[in-house]
C-alpha atoms as a printed R data frame, in Angstrom:
    type eleno elety resid chain resno       x       y       z
1   ATOM     1    CA   UNK     A     1 143.935 123.252  67.725
2   ATOM     2    CA   UNK     A     2 141.371 125.651  69.218
3   ATOM     3    CA   UNK     A     3 140.456 126.865  65.724
4   ATOM     4    CA   UNK     A     4 139.905 123.274  64.577
5   ATOM     5    CA   UNK     A     5 137.773 122.584  67.668
6   ATOM     6    CA   UNK     A     6 135.613 125.658  67.002
7   ATOM     7    CA   UNK     A     7 135.179 124.712  63.348
8   ATOM     8    CA   UNK     A     8 134.247 121.082  64.089
9   ATOM     9    CA   UNK     A     9 131.912 121.799  67.019
10  ATOM    10    CA   UNK     A    10 128.163 121.872  66.421
11  ATOM    11    CA   UNK     A    11 126.284 125.082  65.754
12  ATOM    12    CA   UNK     A    12 124.197 124.528  68.926
13  ATOM    13    CA   UNK     A    13 127.402 124.351  70.966
14  ATOM    14    CA   UNK     A    14 128.616 127.612  69.384
15  ATOM    15    CA   UNK     A    15 125.316 129.389  70.083
16  ATOM    16    CA   UNK     A    16 125.287 128.172  73.690
17  ATOM    17    CA   UNK     A    17 128.913 129.235  74.144
18  ATOM    18    CA   UNK     A    18 128.177 132.670  72.666
19  ATOM    19    CA   UNK     A    19 125.164 133.107  74.954
20  ATOM    20    CA   UNK     A    20 127.113 132.103  78.077
21  ATOM    21    CA   UNK     A    21 129.979 134.417  77.110
22  ATOM    22    CA   UNK     A    22 127.589 137.354  76.565
23  ATOM    23    CA   UNK     A    23 125.695 136.624  79.791
24  ATOM    24    CA   UNK     A    24 128.822 136.276  81.942
25  ATOM    25    CA   UNK     A    25 130.359 139.386  80.359
26  ATOM    26    CA   UNK     A    26 127.221 141.398  81.086
27  ATOM    27    CA   UNK     A    27 127.001 140.121  84.665
28  ATOM    28    CA   UNK     A    28 130.692 140.890  85.228
29  ATOM    29    CA   UNK     A    29 130.289 144.420  83.845
30  ATOM    30    CA   UNK     A    30 127.179 144.977  85.997
31  ATOM    31    CA   UNK     A    31 128.917 143.715  89.136
32  ATOM    32    CA   UNK     A    32 131.980 145.951  88.780
33  ATOM    33    CA   UNK     A    33 129.889 148.948  87.728
34  ATOM    34    CA   UNK     A    34 127.602 148.674  90.754
35  ATOM    35    CA   UNK     A    35 130.559 148.049  93.045
36  ATOM    36    CA   UNK     A    36 132.252 151.200  91.777
37  ATOM    37    CA   UNK     A    37 129.054 153.229  92.090
38  ATOM    38    CA   UNK     A    38 128.490 151.980  95.658
39  ATOM    39    CA   UNK     A    39 131.978 153.060  96.663
40  ATOM    40    CA   UNK     A    40 131.449 156.493  95.104
41  ATOM    41    CA   UNK     A    41 128.061 156.878  96.811
42  ATOM    42    CA   UNK     A    42 129.564 155.893 100.160
43  ATOM    43    CA   UNK     A    43 132.216 158.592  99.754
44  ATOM    44    CA   UNK     A    44 129.589 161.179  98.814
45  ATOM    45    CA   UNK     A    45 127.392 160.195 101.784
46  ATOM    46    CA   UNK     A    46 130.358 160.463 104.137
47  ATOM    47    CA   UNK     A    47 131.040 164.001 102.922
48  ATOM    48    CA   UNK     A    48 127.344 164.809 103.181
49  ATOM    49    CA   UNK     A    49 127.241 163.492 106.768
50  ATOM    50    CA   UNK     A    50 130.225 165.582 107.798
51  ATOM    51    CA   UNK     A    51 128.684 168.661 106.247
52  ATOM    52    CA   UNK     A    52 125.410 168.002 108.058
53  ATOM    53    CA   UNK     A    53 127.146 167.608 111.421
54  ATOM    54    CA   UNK     A    54 129.032 170.841 110.909
55  ATOM    55    CA   UNK     A    55 125.894 172.799 109.983
56  ATOM    56    CA   UNK     A    56 123.208 171.372 112.268
57  ATOM    57    CA   UNK     A    57 124.880 172.367 115.559
58  ATOM    58    CA   UNK     A    58 124.890 176.144 114.893
59  ATOM    59    CA   UNK     A    59 121.313 176.044 113.662
60  ATOM    60    CA   UNK     A    60 120.172 174.221 116.795
61  ATOM    61    CA   UNK     A    61 122.026 176.667 119.074
62  ATOM    62    CA   UNK     A    62 120.748 179.793 117.367
63  ATOM    63    CA   UNK     A    63 117.160 178.673 116.745
64  ATOM    64    CA   UNK     A    64 114.665 178.388 119.535
65  ATOM    65    CA   UNK     A    65 111.833 177.226 117.283
66  ATOM    66    CA   UNK     A    66 111.782 173.494 116.659
67  ATOM    67    CA   UNK     A    67 109.738 174.030 113.484
68  ATOM    68    CA   UNK     A    68 112.641 175.900 111.893
69  ATOM    69    CA   UNK     A    69 114.961 173.011 112.656
70  ATOM    70    CA   UNK     A    70 112.355 170.571 111.364
71  ATOM    71    CA   UNK     A    71 112.086 172.501 108.097
72  ATOM    72    CA   UNK     A    72 115.871 172.415 107.676
73  ATOM    73    CA   UNK     A    73 115.941 168.658 108.228
74  ATOM    74    CA   UNK     A    74 113.161 168.186 105.692
75  ATOM    75    CA   UNK     A    75 115.065 170.182 103.095
76  ATOM    76    CA   UNK     A    76 118.160 168.134 103.803
77  ATOM    77    CA   UNK     A    77 116.230 164.907 103.129
78  ATOM    78    CA   UNK     A    78 115.280 163.747 106.635
79  ATOM    79    CA   UNK     A    79 111.918 162.180 107.358
80  ATOM    80    CA   UNK     A    80 110.288 161.477 110.676
81  ATOM    81    CA   UNK     A    81 110.932 157.957 111.978
82  ATOM    82    CA   UNK     A    82 109.358 155.834 114.685
83  ATOM    83    CA   UNK     A    83 112.111 153.281 115.258
84  ATOM    84    CA   UNK     A    84 111.813 152.713 119.044
85  ATOM    85    CA   UNK     A    85 115.175 150.961 119.336
86  ATOM    86    CA   UNK     A    86 117.143 153.829 117.778
87  ATOM    87    CA   UNK     A    87 115.093 156.429 119.621
88  ATOM    88    CA   UNK     A    88 115.677 154.755 122.987
89  ATOM    89    CA   UNK     A    89 119.386 154.474 122.239
90  ATOM    90    CA   UNK     A    90 119.687 158.188 121.463
91  ATOM    91    CA   UNK     A    91 117.580 159.265 124.473
92  ATOM    92    CA   UNK     A    92 119.759 157.242 126.844
93  ATOM    93    CA   UNK     A    93 122.904 158.788 125.343
94  ATOM    94    CA   UNK     A    94 123.864 161.950 127.270
95  ATOM    95    CA   UNK     A    95 120.528 162.403 129.080
96  ATOM    96    CA   UNK     A    96 119.456 166.038 129.388
97  ATOM    97    CA   UNK     A    97 119.083 167.519 132.910
98  ATOM    98    CA   UNK     A    98 115.436 168.404 133.716
99  ATOM    99    CA   UNK     A    99 116.190 172.119 134.187
100 ATOM   100    CA   UNK     A   100 117.751 172.592 130.702
101 ATOM   101    CA   UNK     A   101 115.672 174.605 128.248
102 ATOM   102    CA   UNK     A   102 115.863 174.767 124.413
103 ATOM   103    CA   UNK     A   103 116.394 172.289 121.652
104 ATOM   104    CA   UNK     A   104 119.140 169.679 121.547
105 ATOM   105    CA   UNK     A   105 120.144 167.432 118.650
106 ATOM   106    CA   UNK     A   106 121.725 163.987 118.901
107 ATOM   107    CA   UNK     A   107 123.003 162.137 115.784
108 ATOM   108    CA   UNK     A   108 123.675 158.484 115.057
109 ATOM   109    CA   UNK     A   109 125.027 156.926 111.847
110 ATOM   110    CA   UNK     A   110 124.204 153.287 111.119
111 ATOM   111    CA   UNK     A   111 124.284 151.009 108.101
112 ATOM   112    CA   UNK     A   112 120.582 151.683 107.519
113 ATOM   113    CA   UNK     A   113 121.018 155.505 107.479
114 ATOM   114    CA   UNK     A   114 121.652 158.660 109.533
115 ATOM   115    CA   UNK     A   115 119.423 159.342 112.550
116 ATOM   116    CA   UNK     A   116 118.928 162.629 114.432
117 ATOM   117    CA   UNK     A   117 116.928 163.087 117.587
118 ATOM   118    CA   UNK     A   118 115.549 166.572 118.349
119 ATOM   119    CA   UNK     A   119 114.974 166.679 122.066
120 ATOM   120    CA   UNK     A   120 113.313 169.300 124.294
121 ATOM   121    CA   UNK     A   121 112.279 169.040 127.913
122 ATOM   122    CA   UNK     A   122 108.755 168.283 126.736
123 ATOM   123    CA   UNK     A   123 109.220 166.011 123.689
124 ATOM   124    CA   UNK     A   124 111.670 164.112 121.507
125 ATOM   125    CA   UNK     A   125 111.294 163.566 117.735
126 ATOM   126    CA   UNK     A   126 113.378 161.082 115.713
127 ATOM   127    CA   UNK     A   127 114.323 161.782 112.097
128 ATOM   128    CA   UNK     A   128 116.032 159.525 109.626
129 ATOM   129    CA   UNK     A   129 118.035 160.235 106.473
130 ATOM   130    CA   UNK     A   130 118.024 157.247 104.171
131 ATOM   131    CA   UNK     A   131 119.276 158.202 100.702
132 ATOM   132    CA   UNK     A   132 117.382 156.702  97.811
133 ATOM   133    CA   UNK     A   133 119.392 154.121  95.969
134 ATOM   134    CA   UNK     A   134 120.475 155.348  92.539
135 ATOM   135    CA   UNK     A   135 120.807 151.752  91.335
136 ATOM   136    CA   UNK     A   136 117.167 150.737  91.247
137 ATOM   137    CA   UNK     A   137 116.802 151.710  87.613
138 ATOM   138    CA   UNK     A   138 120.066 150.013  86.737
139 ATOM   139    CA   UNK     A   139 118.930 146.825  88.499
140 ATOM   140    CA   UNK     A   140 115.707 146.909  86.493
141 ATOM   141    CA   UNK     A   141 117.603 147.498  83.234
142 ATOM   142    CA   UNK     A   142 119.986 144.645  84.064
143 ATOM   143    CA   UNK     A   143 117.157 142.205  84.784
144 ATOM   144    CA   UNK     A   144 115.326 143.215  81.612
145 ATOM   145    CA   UNK     A   145 118.548 142.819  79.581
146 ATOM   146    CA   UNK     A   146 119.140 139.326  81.002
147 ATOM   147    CA   UNK     A   147 115.544 138.324  80.236
148 ATOM   148    CA   UNK     A   148 115.805 139.683  76.667
149 ATOM   149    CA   UNK     A   149 119.160 137.925  76.161
150 ATOM   150    CA   UNK     A   150 117.705 134.646  77.425
151 ATOM   151    CA   UNK     A   151 114.631 134.992  75.194
152 ATOM   152    CA   UNK     A   152 116.869 135.640  72.176
153 ATOM   153    CA   UNK     A   153 118.875 132.529  73.059
154 ATOM   154    CA   UNK     A   154 115.718 130.421  73.266
155 ATOM   155    CA   UNK     A   155 114.441 131.878  69.986
156 ATOM   156    CA   UNK     A   156 117.765 131.087  68.277
157 ATOM   157    CA   UNK     A   157 117.658 127.509  69.529
158 ATOM   158    CA   UNK     A   158 114.081 127.168  68.288
159 ATOM   159    CA   UNK     A   159 115.103 128.637  64.925
160 ATOM   160    CA   UNK     A   160 117.983 126.182  64.531
161 ATOM   161    CA   UNK     A   161 116.128 123.174  65.984
162 ATOM   162    CA   UNK     A   162 114.775 122.167  62.526
163 ATOM   163    CA   UNK     A   163 118.383 121.558  61.476
164 ATOM   164    CA   UNK     A   164 118.295 118.347  63.527
165 ATOM   165    CA   UNK     A   165 115.199 117.180  61.640
166 ATOM   166    CA   UNK     A   166 116.833 118.147  58.343
167 ATOM   167    CA   UNK     A   167 120.052 116.339  59.307
168 ATOM   168    CA   UNK     A   168 118.099 113.202  60.236
169 ATOM   169    CA   UNK     A   169 116.249 113.247  56.914
170 ATOM   170    CA   UNK     A   170 119.455 113.823  54.938
171 ATOM   171    CA   UNK     A   171 121.028 110.870  56.741
172 ATOM   172    CA   UNK     A   172 118.040 108.687  55.827
173 ATOM   173    CA   UNK     A   173 118.275 109.958  52.248
174 ATOM   174    CA   UNK     A   174 121.979 109.059  52.064
175 ATOM   175    CA   UNK     A   175 121.070 105.536  53.196
176 ATOM   176    CA   UNK     A   176 118.640 105.219  50.299
177 ATOM   177    CA   UNK     A   177 115.387 106.049  52.083
178 ATOM   178    CA   UNK     A   178 113.431 108.305  49.725
179 ATOM   179    CA   UNK     A   179 110.183 108.104  51.701
180 ATOM   180    CA   UNK     A   180 110.931 111.281  53.672
181 ATOM   181    CA   UNK     A   181 109.397 114.732  53.948
182 ATOM   182    CA   UNK     A   182 111.389 117.837  54.925
183 ATOM   183    CA   UNK     A   183 108.632 120.454  54.901
184 ATOM   184    CA   UNK     A   184 109.019 122.521  58.079
185 ATOM   185    CA   UNK     A   185 106.465 125.293  57.537
186 ATOM   186    CA   UNK     A   186 109.049 127.982  58.374
187 ATOM   187    CA   UNK     A   187 109.580 131.078  56.238
188 ATOM   188    CA   UNK     A   188 113.199 131.692  57.235
189 ATOM   189    CA   UNK     A   189 116.354 130.541  55.435
190 ATOM   190    CA   UNK     A   190 116.325 127.121  57.113
191 ATOM   191    CA   UNK     A   191 112.707 126.591  56.082
192 ATOM   192    CA   UNK     A   192 113.556 127.552  52.488
193 ATOM   193    CA   UNK     A   193 116.526 125.183  52.506
194 ATOM   194    CA   UNK     A   194 114.344 122.341  53.805
195 ATOM   195    CA   UNK     A   195 111.719 123.102  51.157
196 ATOM   196    CA   UNK     A   196 114.300 122.991  48.344
197 ATOM   197    CA   UNK     A   197 115.708 119.721  49.689
198 ATOM   198    CA   UNK     A   198 112.190 118.286  49.864
199 ATOM   199    CA   UNK     A   199 111.626 119.328  46.239
200 ATOM   200    CA   UNK     A   200 114.883 117.648  45.210
201 ATOM   201    CA   UNK     A   201 113.923 114.431  47.044
202 ATOM   202    CA   UNK     A   202 110.517 114.451  45.345
203 ATOM   203    CA   UNK     A   203 112.135 114.816  41.908
204 ATOM   204    CA   UNK     A   204 114.650 112.040  42.628
205 ATOM   205    CA   UNK     A   205 111.848 109.816  43.926
206 ATOM   206    CA   UNK     A   206 109.860 110.418  40.754
207 ATOM   207    CA   UNK     A   207 112.926 109.744  38.574
208 ATOM   208    CA   UNK     A   208 113.654 106.502  40.445
209 ATOM   209    CA   UNK     A   209 110.070 105.363  40.096
210 ATOM   210    CA   UNK     A   210 110.051 106.107  36.350
211 ATOM   211    CA   UNK     A   211 113.442 104.422  35.908
212 ATOM   212    CA   UNK     A   212 112.295 101.380  37.856
213 ATOM   213    CA   UNK     A   213 109.065 101.216  35.837
214 ATOM   214    CA   UNK     A   214 111.038 101.562  32.594
215 ATOM   215    CA   UNK     A   215 113.481  98.776  33.491
216 ATOM   216    CA   UNK     A   216 110.736  96.464  34.667
217 ATOM   217    CA   UNK     A   217 108.789  97.083  31.481
218 ATOM   218    CA   UNK     A   218 111.864  96.255  29.393
219 ATOM   219    CA   UNK     A   219 112.535  93.086  31.366
220 ATOM   220    CA   UNK     A   220 108.905  92.059  31.048
221 ATOM   221    CA   UNK     A   221 108.939  92.666  27.304
222 ATOM   222    CA   UNK     A   222 112.185  90.690  26.967
223 ATOM   223    CA   UNK     A   223 110.845  87.788  28.997
224 ATOM   224    CA   UNK     A   224 107.963  87.269  26.562
225 ATOM   225    CA   UNK     A   225 110.049  86.458  23.441
226 ATOM   226    CA   UNK     A   226 112.516  84.431  25.522
227 ATOM   227    CA   UNK     A   227 109.688  82.304  26.883
228 ATOM   228    CA   UNK     A   228 108.244  81.830  23.385
229 ATOM   229    CA   UNK     A   229 111.674  80.953  22.036
230 ATOM   230    CA   UNK     A   230 112.200  78.291  24.687
231 ATOM   231    CA   UNK     A   231 108.796  76.809  23.956
232 ATOM   232    CA   UNK     A   232 109.630  76.645  20.244
233 ATOM   233    CA   UNK     A   233 112.986  75.005  21.056
234 ATOM   234    CA   UNK     A   234 111.228  72.386  23.124
235 ATOM   235    CA   UNK     A   235 109.219  71.376  20.039
236 ATOM   236    CA   UNK     A   236 112.322  70.941  17.906
237 ATOM   237    CA   UNK     A   237 113.943  67.564  17.376
238 ATOM   238    CA   UNK     A   238 117.008  66.828  19.438
239 ATOM   239    CA   UNK     A   239 120.072  68.265  17.768
240 ATOM   240    CA   UNK     A   240 123.109  70.372  18.498
241 ATOM   241    CA   UNK     A   241 121.242  73.448  17.186
242 ATOM   242    CA   UNK     A   242 118.467  72.847  19.667
243 ATOM   243    CA   UNK     A   243 120.954  72.660  22.561
244 ATOM   244    CA   UNK     A   244 122.635  75.863  21.410
245 ATOM   245    CA   UNK     A   245 119.323  77.705  21.211
246 ATOM   246    CA   UNK     A   246 118.287  76.466  24.643
247 ATOM   247    CA   UNK     A   247 121.650  77.599  26.108
248 ATOM   248    CA   UNK     A   248 121.247  80.986  24.437
249 ATOM   249    CA   UNK     A   249 117.775  81.478  25.876
250 ATOM   250    CA   UNK     A   250 119.002  80.349  29.297
251 ATOM   251    CA   UNK     A   251 121.794  82.889  29.028
252 ATOM   252    CA   UNK     A   252 119.327  85.632  28.141
253 ATOM   253    CA   UNK     A   253 117.103  84.617  31.053
254 ATOM   254    CA   UNK     A   254 120.037  84.747  33.488
255 ATOM   255    CA   UNK     A   255 121.014  88.184  32.155
256 ATOM   256    CA   UNK     A   256 117.506  89.477  32.848
257 ATOM   257    CA   UNK     A   257 117.721  88.099  36.395
258 ATOM   258    CA   UNK     A   258 121.049  89.907  36.806
259 ATOM   259    CA   UNK     A   259 119.499  93.144  35.590
260 ATOM   260    CA   UNK     A   260 116.688  92.677  38.110
261 ATOM   261    CA   UNK     A   261 119.189  92.297  40.969
262 ATOM   262    CA   UNK     A   262 121.166  95.312  39.797
263 ATOM   263    CA   UNK     A   263 117.991  97.361  39.550
264 ATOM   264    CA   UNK     A   264 117.061  96.408  43.113
265 ATOM   265    CA   UNK     A   265 120.558  97.223  44.319
266 ATOM   266    CA   UNK     A   266 120.662 100.617  42.595
267 ATOM   267    CA   UNK     A   267 117.211 101.538  43.869
268 ATOM   268    CA   UNK     A   268 118.285 100.535  47.409
269 ATOM   269    CA   UNK     A   269 115.456  98.003  47.693
270 ATOM   270    CA   UNK     A   270 117.770  95.000  47.818
271 ATOM   271    CA   UNK     A   271 118.803  94.039  51.335
272 ATOM   272    CA   UNK     A   272 122.266  92.542  51.531
273 ATOM   273    CA   UNK     A   273 122.222  89.278  53.509
274 ATOM   274    CA   UNK     A   274 125.683  87.933  54.243
275 ATOM   275    CA   UNK     A   275 126.258  84.290  55.118
276 ATOM   276    CA   UNK     A   276 129.138  81.855  55.112
277 ATOM   277    CA   UNK     A   277 129.616  79.424  52.213
278 ATOM   278    CA   UNK     A   278 132.423  77.493  50.573
279 ATOM   279    CA   UNK     A   279 134.200  78.919  47.550
280 ATOM   280    CA   UNK     A   280 133.149  75.825  45.555
281 ATOM   281    CA   UNK     A   281 129.471  76.761  45.921
282 ATOM   282    CA   UNK     A   282 130.072  80.245  44.515
283 ATOM   283    CA   UNK     A   283 132.204  78.939  41.636
284 ATOM   284    CA   UNK     A   284 129.603  76.316  40.681
285 ATOM   285    CA   UNK     A   285 126.892  78.978  40.661
286 ATOM   286    CA   UNK     A   286 129.074  81.300  38.545
287 ATOM   287    CA   UNK     A   287 129.743  78.432  36.089
288 ATOM   288    CA   UNK     A   288 126.028  77.795  35.800
289 ATOM   289    CA   UNK     A   289 125.379  81.484  35.135
290 ATOM   290    CA   UNK     A   290 128.093  81.452  32.439
291 ATOM   291    CA   UNK     A   291 126.838  78.139  31.031
292 ATOM   292    CA   UNK     A   292 130.352  76.665  31.335
293 ATOM   293    CA   UNK     A   293 130.647  72.886  31.379
294 ATOM   294    CA   UNK     A   294 134.410  72.761  30.873
295 ATOM   295    CA   UNK     A   295 136.007  72.524  34.341
296 ATOM   296    CA   UNK     A   296 139.477  73.152  32.895
297 ATOM   297    CA   UNK     A   297 138.669  76.796  32.191
298 ATOM   298    CA   UNK     A   298 138.460  77.667  35.883
299 ATOM   299    CA   UNK     A   299 141.521  76.622  37.917
300 ATOM   300    CA   UNK     A   300 140.934  76.819  41.680
301 ATOM   301    CA   UNK     A   301 143.752  76.406  44.188
302 ATOM   302    CA   UNK     A   302 141.444  75.269  46.977
303 ATOM   303    CA   UNK     A   303 137.651  75.087  46.821
304 ATOM   304    CA   UNK     A   304 137.240  74.700  50.590
305 ATOM   305    CA   UNK     A   305 138.035  78.309  51.471
306 ATOM   306    CA   UNK     A   306 135.198  79.851  53.459
307 ATOM   307    CA   UNK     A   307 133.610  83.039  52.159
308 ATOM   308    CA   UNK     A   308 131.261  85.393  53.986
309 ATOM   309    CA   UNK     A   309 129.171  87.527  51.634
310 ATOM   310    CA   UNK     A   310 125.767  87.878  50.014
311 ATOM   311    CA   UNK     A   311 125.716  84.685  47.949
312 ATOM   312    CA   UNK     A   312 123.687  86.005  45.009
313 ATOM   313    CA   UNK     A   313 125.594  89.273  44.642
314 ATOM   314    CA   UNK     A   314 128.974  87.654  45.222
315 ATOM   315    CA   UNK     A   315 128.379  84.991  42.563
316 ATOM   316    CA   UNK     A   316 127.216  87.732  40.203
317 ATOM   317    CA   UNK     A   317 130.534  89.540  40.710
318 ATOM   318    CA   UNK     A   318 132.481  86.273  40.249
319 ATOM   319    CA   UNK     A   319 130.553  85.485  37.079
320 ATOM   320    CA   UNK     A   320 131.500  88.857  35.550
321 ATOM   321    CA   UNK     A   321 135.129  88.510  36.663
322 ATOM   322    CA   UNK     A   322 135.334  84.980  35.215
323 ATOM   323    CA   UNK     A   323 133.720  86.160  31.992
324 ATOM   324    CA   UNK     A   324 136.267  88.982  31.574
325 ATOM   325    CA   UNK     A   325 139.196  86.752  32.539
326 ATOM   326    CA   UNK     A   326 138.261  84.031  30.031
327 ATOM   327    CA   UNK     A   327 137.403  86.513  27.286
328 ATOM   328    CA   UNK     A   328 140.675  88.479  27.502
329 ATOM   329    CA   UNK     A   329 143.027  85.757  28.815
330 ATOM   330    CA   UNK     A   330 145.675  84.421  26.438
331 ATOM   331    CA   UNK     A   331 144.992  80.826  27.481
332 ATOM   332    CA   UNK     A   332 141.233  81.416  27.975
333 ATOM   333    CA   UNK     A   333 141.504  80.332  31.605
334 ATOM   334    CA   UNK     A   334 140.831  81.960  34.968
335 ATOM   335    CA   UNK     A   335 142.836  81.190  38.116
336 ATOM   336    CA   UNK     A   336 141.280  81.505  41.577
337 ATOM   337    CA   UNK     A   337 143.043  81.393  44.937
338 ATOM   338    CA   UNK     A   338 142.700  82.788  48.457
339 ATOM   339    CA   UNK     A   339 145.466  84.748  50.123
340 ATOM   340    CA   UNK     A   340 144.872  85.631  53.763
341 ATOM   341    CA   UNK     A   341 141.429  87.363  53.802
342 ATOM   342    CA   UNK     A   342 141.508  88.198  50.078
343 ATOM   343    CA   UNK     A   343 140.260  86.293  47.041
344 ATOM   344    CA   UNK     A   344 142.392  86.675  43.891
345 ATOM   345    CA   UNK     A   345 140.971  86.097  40.397
346 ATOM   346    CA   UNK     A   346 143.717  86.054  37.742
347 ATOM   347    CA   UNK     A   347 144.235  85.525  34.029
348 ATOM   348    CA   UNK     A   348 147.291  85.350  31.822
349 ATOM   349    CA   UNK     A   349 147.748  88.261  29.455
350 ATOM   350    CA   UNK     A   350 148.996  91.769  28.911
351 ATOM   351    CA   UNK     A   351 148.542  94.437  31.616
352 ATOM   352    CA   UNK     A   352 145.742  96.955  31.485
353 ATOM   353    CA   UNK     A   353 146.578  99.878  29.232
354 ATOM   354    CA   UNK     A   354 144.884 102.471  31.445
355 ATOM   355    CA   UNK     A   355 144.785 102.997  35.179
356 ATOM   356    CA   UNK     A   356 142.439 100.546  36.932
357 ATOM   357    CA   UNK     A   357 140.318 103.428  38.262
358 ATOM   358    CA   UNK     A   358 139.329 104.222  34.664
359 ATOM   359    CA   UNK     A   359 138.003 100.701  34.026
360 ATOM   360    CA   UNK     A   360 135.562 100.843  36.946
361 ATOM   361    CA   UNK     A   361 133.883 103.944  35.519
362 ATOM   362    CA   UNK     A   362 130.597 103.392  33.650
363 ATOM   363    CA   UNK     A   363 130.761 103.051  29.867
364 ATOM   364    CA   UNK     A   364 134.560 102.908  29.773
365 ATOM   365    CA   UNK     A   365 135.780 101.049  26.673
366 ATOM   366    CA   UNK     A   366 139.203 100.487  25.231
367 ATOM   367    CA   UNK     A   367 139.781 100.819  21.501
368 ATOM   368    CA   UNK     A   368 137.997  98.182  19.407
369 ATOM   369    CA   UNK     A   369 136.430  96.581  22.490
370 ATOM   370    CA   UNK     A   370 132.880  95.299  22.353
371 ATOM   371    CA   UNK     A   371 130.053  95.636  24.845
372 ATOM   372    CA   UNK     A   372 128.787  98.577  26.863
373 ATOM   373    CA   UNK     A   373 131.812  99.018  29.139
374 ATOM   374    CA   UNK     A   374 129.846  98.193  32.289
375 ATOM   375    CA   UNK     A   375 131.545  94.958  33.388
376 ATOM   376    CA   UNK     A   376 133.994  96.209  36.027
377 ATOM   377    CA   UNK     A   377 131.688  99.073  36.961
378 ATOM   378    CA   UNK     A   378 128.978  96.550  37.864
379 ATOM   379    CA   UNK     A   379 131.502  94.361  39.696
380 ATOM   380    CA   UNK     A   380 132.773  97.315  41.732
381 ATOM   381    CA   UNK     A   381 129.275  98.431  42.758
382 ATOM   382    CA   UNK     A   382 128.140  94.884  43.589
383 ATOM   383    CA   UNK     A   383 131.181  94.408  45.843
384 ATOM   384    CA   UNK     A   384 130.947  97.847  47.446
385 ATOM   385    CA   UNK     A   385 127.333  97.137  48.401
386 ATOM   386    CA   UNK     A   386 128.783  94.318  50.551
387 ATOM   387    CA   UNK     A   387 131.563  96.553  51.976
388 ATOM   388    CA   UNK     A   388 134.254  94.850  49.856
389 ATOM   389    CA   UNK     A   389 136.907  96.544  47.737
390 ATOM   390    CA   UNK     A   390 138.437  95.342  44.472
391 ATOM   391    CA   UNK     A   391 142.026  96.216  43.514
392 ATOM   392    CA   UNK     A   392 144.310  95.332  40.628
393 ATOM   393    CA   UNK     A   393 147.925  94.097  40.342
394 ATOM   394    CA   UNK     A   394 150.056  92.859  37.466
395 ATOM   395    CA   UNK     A   395 152.840  90.358  38.227
396 ATOM   396    CA   UNK     A   396 154.654  87.687  36.189
397 ATOM   397    CA   UNK     A   397 152.500  88.283  33.098
398 ATOM   398    CA   UNK     A   398 149.355  87.739  35.159
399 ATOM   399    CA   UNK     A   399 146.477  90.155  35.792
400 ATOM   400    CA   UNK     A   400 145.288  89.859  39.400
401 ATOM   401    CA   UNK     A   401 141.888  91.206  40.474
402 ATOM   402    CA   UNK     A   402 141.739  91.107  44.287
403 ATOM   403    CA   UNK     A   403 138.500  91.082  46.306
404 ATOM   404    CA   UNK     A   404 139.606  92.229  49.744
405 ATOM   405    CA   UNK     A   405 138.182  91.027  53.054
406 ATOM   406    CA   UNK     A   406 135.758  88.366  51.797
407 ATOM   407    CA   UNK     A   407 137.626  85.239  53.013
408 ATOM   408    CA   UNK     A   408 136.896  84.379  56.644
409 ATOM   409    CA   UNK     A   409 138.742  81.033  56.746
410 ATOM   410    CA   UNK     A   410 141.664  80.115  54.530
411 ATOM   411    CA   UNK     A   411 142.009  76.329  54.248
412 ATOM   412    CA   UNK     A   412 145.632  76.590  53.117
413 ATOM   413    CA   UNK     A   413 146.432  78.622  56.223
414 ATOM   414    CA   UNK     A   414 144.739  76.028  58.420
415 ATOM   415    CA   UNK     A   415 146.721  73.214  56.853
416 ATOM   416    CA   UNK     A   416 149.950  75.148  57.275
């Protein structure tokens, strides 16, 4: 569990955790090291104090010259002090009688150091032994190490900060926004990665623009002969041939409109706008796109079911499903019904020979089949753009293509 947490956590969290661990470890080591050194120094100073007490008394007794004693104290590390409070305390301790001659020494150990008072009938001089701390250099090294560690932490965060910009741009790119720039101006590995990603986005943007220009040019060139053909048909005398030609040109015009929608959808320029509408509206639109006048070809269980989807894209998917169902159905009919939140489009015939996942791949074609093999691939992508999923079932000699989650109100359920 801990391993999974460490793997899934962000890189900034890992860096911060590593810095805190290093900082706390260093502070803990410093604390225990200084504590141990203080204890050792206290023991050494205690031994030094005892040695001083044992040696100063004979020197004071034997020497009559205060300068000799002063020189000894200086060599031992004492310096002259002017602390009036300590001096007064030592003078008042065991006051010397006025008739006593010679030099006397009084000692006092405090937390601030060791004091010794050399006293004669004429004068008294206070000396202090305050050992220099051996930890000053270590304190300086510790502070410098903490500062360096903190600076390295800040530098690491600054080095990885562009990852957030790169992540934001990649997220925009995944949502279809190609108008992004990932140039960071850094020379490190992250900067190189951002530069390569920016190059890839530029190439994809250029490819999309050329593809879009190519498709639009084709559609424009196709529109010209279709328009001329319809004008020529309008000048013909009324006949069944004229009606057939007009229907053919209408069909070609609707196909170009479908290609335009698909091009917008693939280039991420089409904005899906869902709304509620009755199933009858979508079926009528699909019939018009298929140029079907025969109502018996499409059998609907209830036309009052309420659908919520993008009307244009949804009718485009229905049109392709109806076209496939009629084309490959044994009775050349398509059956439509709602079941809970799903819409089922069915036809009577043999089951699919391959797995359904193969049919939704681009350019998939069974043996001897006509067309480009894009029908179900287009249907799948059109539905997925609306967050719908299409599945397949075969029951009772019927092929069922199920659009899941598009029905918001089932009239049969209400009646029941």
